[in-house]
C-alpha cells in the first residue's frame, strides 16, 4: 500500500475510460469515490468498482460513497431503496430512545448490505455536525439533532451498523459544520462562535467518537481558531483542535477539493490541504486536468499517514450473518412502532 498516493479520486462516467485507466495506473490513488453519475445498474456498478481496483492493482483499495439517506444518497431505487433522513431518526429517538438507536443501527446495516454487494467498502457517514438555529440548511435534516448527546448516540449506532456489515464509516465534517451560515459547496462559511462555544457544542460528538477510523474535514473558517484559513487548510485547526483537543488519531481526508469554499488552483489547494496535516486529498468530479493537478502535489502515502491508512483498513471485518429480509422488516417496524 505504500506505493499509493495521498488522494481519493472520482471518475467521470459509468465505466473507466482508457485515459482514466492509464492515469490511475501511473498515479496510484489510495482510494476512489462514487457519485450518482457513476451508477446505472447493479452489474455495471460492480464492474466499475472492480475496474477501479484493477487499475491500481490493489484488491483492498477502498471505494467510498456518500450514502446517508434523505437528500444525500447516491444509490437510489431500484439499486437501493430511499432511506429516511438523519433528522427522522432523531425524531424517532425523541419519541423512543431504544427504537431510535435500533433504527439508526439497522439503517446503517442496510446501507452496508446495499454497498458491500457492489464492492463499495466505505460510507461517508455519520454526519456528526450539530446545527444551531438559523444555520444554512446544507446540513439541516442531514443532522440527527440539535443536541450533541443525541448526535453522539445515533452517530455511534450508525458507525456500529456499518462496521457490522463490513463497511467503514467516515465521520464528517470535522471539527463541525453545524454553525455554517453558508453552503461550503458554493462559498466559504465563517463561524464567529467563541472557542468555549465550539467546545461545548460543535466538537463534542467528534471527541466522543474519536476512535472511528476515518474522518472528513469541514471547509469552514473558525475565527476563534484561525481567522485566515478554513479548517481543511489550517494547520492550527488540524494540529491543535482535531489531533490535539478532539484527540482524533485516525485517517483524515479533506472534503472535496473542488468546493468553492477553497481558493487557488487545484495544485495550490492540494498542497495547502496536505501541508495543513490532512492525510488525503479528496477530488470528486472525475475531471482529468483537475485530477492531474492534484496528483502532481500528492506524495506517496508514508509515515504516520500510511500507518493511519493501514489501521483504517484493518477495521474492515467480515459482515455478520444478518438476513436482509429480516433487517428490512425490522427497520420498517421501528417507524411503525412509534408512529
XYZ file of C-alpha atoms in Angstrom:
339
model
C 0.000 0.000 0.000
C 2.948 2.356 0.454
C 3.011 2.888 -3.313
C -0.348 4.648 -3.110
C -0.599 8.413 -3.348
C -2.312 10.551 -0.710
C -5.528 11.093 -2.666
C -9.036 9.732 -3.257
C -10.374 10.337 -6.766
C -13.671 10.141 -8.634
C -14.372 9.096 -12.208
C -16.332 10.801 -14.962
C -18.879 8.192 -16.014
C -20.239 4.676 -15.649
C -17.073 2.940 -16.834
C -13.375 3.762 -16.839
C -12.042 5.395 -19.978
C -8.667 4.346 -21.392
C -7.249 7.672 -20.167
C -8.577 7.114 -16.649
C -7.163 3.590 -16.517
C -3.735 4.805 -17.621
C -3.828 7.769 -15.227
C -4.821 5.652 -12.223
C -2.223 3.026 -13.082
C 0.504 5.682 -13.185
C -0.637 7.823 -10.263
C -1.987 5.142 -7.890
C -4.632 6.941 -5.788
C -5.156 5.322 -2.384
C -8.901 5.140 -2.957
C -11.868 6.137 -5.124
C -15.246 7.786 -4.604
C -18.526 7.174 -6.431
C -21.385 9.546 -7.249
C -24.841 9.140 -8.807
C -23.342 9.830 -12.258
C -21.315 6.617 -11.912
C -24.332 4.414 -11.218
C -26.527 2.877 -13.927
C -27.389 -0.653 -12.840
C -26.039 -3.309 -10.441
C -23.759 -5.267 -12.759
C -22.294 -2.080 -14.256
C -21.592 -0.731 -10.767
C -19.838 -3.925 -9.667
C -17.778 -3.889 -12.862
C -16.796 -0.240 -12.340
C -15.707 -0.852 -8.743
C -13.667 -3.884 -9.846
C -12.097 -1.861 -12.687
C -11.101 0.913 -10.268
C -9.286 -1.555 -8.031
C -7.755 -3.318 -11.004
C -6.389 -0.010 -12.338
C -4.222 0.419 -9.211
C -3.517 -3.295 -8.780
C -4.879 -3.384 -5.219
C -7.888 -5.502 -4.355
C -8.161 -3.705 -0.990
C -8.225 -0.162 -2.474
C -11.133 1.479 -0.634
C -14.117 2.718 -2.620
C -16.162 5.447 -0.906
C -19.675 6.796 -1.404
C -21.994 9.270 0.330
C -24.939 7.106 1.303
C -26.610 8.929 4.176
C -30.326 8.691 3.377
C -32.595 11.629 2.582
C -31.099 14.223 0.214
C -27.613 12.735 0.181
C -27.924 9.240 -1.187
C -26.051 8.186 -4.336
C -27.606 4.730 -4.741
C -31.328 5.051 -5.434
C -34.147 2.675 -6.422
C -34.042 0.103 -7.865
C -30.446 -0.446 -6.676
C -31.190 0.678 -3.116
C -34.399 1.938 -1.505
C -34.790 5.577 -0.493
C -33.905 5.887 3.187
C -35.107 8.372 5.809
C -33.067 11.409 6.831
C -30.914 11.578 9.950
C -33.446 14.064 11.350
C -36.172 11.416 11.031
C -34.002 9.032 13.063
C -33.583 11.847 15.586
C -37.354 12.334 15.765
C -37.788 8.599 16.339
C -35.170 8.721 19.116
C -37.039 11.637 20.720
C -40.201 9.503 20.923
C -38.461 6.281 21.972
C -34.720 6.230 22.601
C -34.209 2.474 22.199
C -36.222 2.308 18.976
C -34.343 5.328 17.590
C -30.957 3.772 18.327
C -32.002 0.434 16.838
C -33.319 2.180 13.708
C -30.021 4.089 13.279
C -28.073 0.827 13.611
C -30.385 -1.034 11.213
C -30.325 1.741 8.608
C -26.530 1.619 8.547
C -26.588 -2.176 8.486
C -28.873 -1.966 5.417
C -26.595 0.646 3.813
C -23.749 -1.816 4.310
C -25.738 -4.558 2.570
C -26.501 -2.241 -0.357
C -22.887 -1.094 -0.643
C -20.954 -4.287 0.050
C -22.964 -6.206 -2.558
C -21.415 -3.843 -5.146
C -17.913 -3.952 -3.675
C -18.140 -0.491 -2.040
C -16.158 -0.526 1.193
C -16.621 2.877 2.890
C -19.599 5.165 3.541
C -19.127 8.880 4.314
C -21.421 8.593 7.333
C -22.222 9.538 10.098
C -22.805 13.285 9.887
C -21.797 14.437 13.386
C -22.482 18.120 12.786
C -24.745 19.762 15.360
C -26.738 22.592 13.754
C -27.704 25.792 15.541
C -30.899 27.752 14.963
C -30.730 29.786 11.772
C -27.786 27.914 10.228
C -27.717 27.186 6.477
C -29.702 24.074 5.562
C -26.704 22.485 3.786
C -26.623 20.278 6.912
C -30.231 20.711 8.085
C -32.009 17.344 8.114
C -28.693 15.553 7.494
C -28.056 16.064 11.234
C -29.504 13.773 13.894
C -30.495 16.695 16.072
C -29.591 19.925 17.834
C -28.277 18.237 20.979
C -24.690 16.912 20.889
C -25.611 13.943 23.113
C -28.288 12.747 20.673
C -25.816 13.128 17.799
C -23.253 11.062 19.726
C -25.649 8.190 20.405
C -27.165 7.987 16.930
C -23.774 8.564 15.278
C -22.260 5.703 17.257
C -25.167 3.408 16.328
C -24.683 4.349 12.646
C -20.958 3.539 12.798
C -21.599 0.218 14.505
C -24.215 -0.766 11.920
C -21.857 -0.056 9.028
C -18.994 -1.974 10.612
C -21.267 -4.927 11.425
C -21.862 -5.085 7.667
C -18.180 -4.902 6.732
C -18.225 -1.242 5.607
C -16.038 1.528 7.043
C -17.639 4.713 8.419
C -16.223 8.180 7.747
C -17.452 10.792 10.226
C -17.955 14.317 8.967
C -17.411 17.285 8.876
C -14.659 17.748 11.463
C -14.497 19.824 13.666
C -18.165 20.730 12.931
C -20.243 22.168 10.085
C -23.423 22.786 12.077
C -22.951 26.542 12.605
C -22.248 27.379 8.967
C -24.432 30.177 7.608
C -23.360 29.418 4.020
C -23.082 26.301 1.845
C -19.362 25.452 1.577
C -20.000 23.923 -1.876
C -20.671 27.478 -3.067
C -18.982 29.898 -0.663
C -16.657 29.988 2.337
C -18.638 29.915 5.604
C -17.175 31.871 8.521
C -18.093 30.846 12.071
C -17.900 33.608 14.682
C -18.512 31.446 17.759
C -16.015 31.545 20.622
C -13.752 28.596 21.354
C -15.776 27.902 24.513
C -18.998 27.714 22.490
C -17.365 25.359 19.966
C -16.010 23.167 22.767
C -19.405 22.927 24.440
C -21.342 22.108 21.261
C -19.612 21.513 17.919
C -16.573 19.464 18.970
C -18.469 17.232 21.419
C -19.649 14.425 19.066
C -16.263 14.203 17.321
C -14.497 13.903 20.651
C -16.870 11.142 21.764
C -16.343 9.218 18.501
C -12.646 9.956 18.075
C -11.941 6.203 17.873
C -13.776 5.958 14.499
C -11.122 5.044 11.882
C -11.743 7.849 9.356
C -12.992 11.426 9.280
C -13.576 14.217 6.749
C -12.802 17.886 7.343
C -15.053 20.948 7.058
C -14.303 23.792 4.626
C -15.172 26.397 7.255
C -13.270 29.289 8.836
C -13.444 29.239 12.634
C -12.494 32.790 13.541
C -11.648 31.867 17.118
C -9.026 29.345 15.934
C -7.686 30.524 12.557
C -9.336 33.604 11.038
C -7.368 33.246 7.800
C -7.939 29.666 6.641
C -10.752 27.098 6.511
C -10.280 24.054 8.742
C -9.231 21.873 5.791
C -6.151 24.030 5.066
C -5.459 25.246 8.606
C -2.529 23.641 10.449
C -3.913 25.244 13.621
C -7.313 23.574 13.288
C -5.866 20.209 12.283
C -2.983 20.008 14.775
C -4.351 21.928 17.762
C -8.044 21.054 17.538
C -8.616 17.861 15.510
C -5.471 15.997 16.561
C -4.911 17.799 19.876
C -8.109 18.796 21.615
C -10.514 16.338 19.954
C -7.842 13.630 20.077
C -8.607 12.088 16.681
C -5.750 9.806 15.616
C -7.447 8.202 12.621
C -7.176 8.849 8.899
C -8.196 12.405 7.978
C -9.402 13.196 4.480
C -10.336 16.604 3.134
C -13.832 17.399 1.975
C -13.960 17.780 -1.808
C -11.068 19.918 -3.070
C -13.372 21.246 -5.835
C -15.692 23.109 -3.478
C -15.833 26.883 -3.825
C -15.023 27.428 -0.161
C -11.384 26.808 -1.097
C -9.299 29.264 -3.100
C -6.418 28.897 -5.549
C -5.935 26.458 -8.403
C -6.077 22.715 -7.791
C -2.335 22.370 -7.253
C -2.385 25.107 -4.627
C -5.443 23.635 -2.919
C -3.983 20.124 -2.771
C -0.673 21.463 -1.468
C -2.405 23.514 1.244
C -4.576 20.568 2.345
C -1.593 18.268 2.753
C 0.633 20.932 4.316
C -2.057 21.602 6.929
C -1.943 17.986 8.086
C -4.722 16.171 6.211
C -3.660 12.656 5.256
C -5.574 12.573 1.962
C -6.939 14.988 -0.647
C -10.434 14.159 -1.889
C -11.285 15.084 -5.506
C -14.800 14.066 -6.507
C -15.685 15.205 -10.016
C -13.566 12.976 -12.239
C -12.312 15.969 -14.283
C -8.948 14.873 -15.657
C -6.944 18.168 -15.676
C -8.013 18.829 -12.076
C -7.022 15.291 -11.006
C -3.676 15.698 -12.736
C -3.047 18.914 -10.783
C -3.906 17.153 -7.507
C -1.706 14.161 -8.409
C 1.279 16.447 -9.031
C 1.142 17.588 -5.410
C 0.045 14.395 -3.691
C 3.020 12.492 -2.294
C 3.225 8.777 -1.788
C 1.485 7.794 1.449
C 4.184 7.386 4.079
C 4.953 7.828 7.763
C 2.003 8.472 10.063
C -0.450 8.874 7.172
C 0.446 5.415 5.882
C 0.086 3.967 9.390
C -3.355 5.565 9.732
C -4.422 4.269 6.314
C -3.367 0.735 7.224
C -5.067 0.966 10.594
C -8.306 2.201 8.982
C -8.408 -0.719 6.556
C -7.687 -3.130 9.428
C -11.067 -2.122 10.908
C -12.748 -3.866 7.962
C -14.107 -7.161 9.237
C -16.346 -9.733 7.531
C -20.046 -8.905 7.815
C -22.239 -10.533 10.439
C -24.834 -13.083 9.324
C -27.914 -10.853 9.492
C -30.589 -11.702 6.917
C -31.523 -8.814 4.658
C -35.263 -9.549 4.670
C -35.241 -9.691 8.488
C -33.306 -6.410 8.738
C -35.628 -4.600 6.302
C -38.739 -5.840 8.091
C -37.395 -4.783 11.493
C -36.346 -1.374 10.162
C -39.821 -0.714 8.764
C -41.316 -1.818 12.069
C -39.229 0.731 14.005
C -41.101 3.553 12.276
C -44.499 1.868 12.613
C -43.945 1.073 16.288
C -43.779 4.691 17.388
C -45.764 6.359 14.590
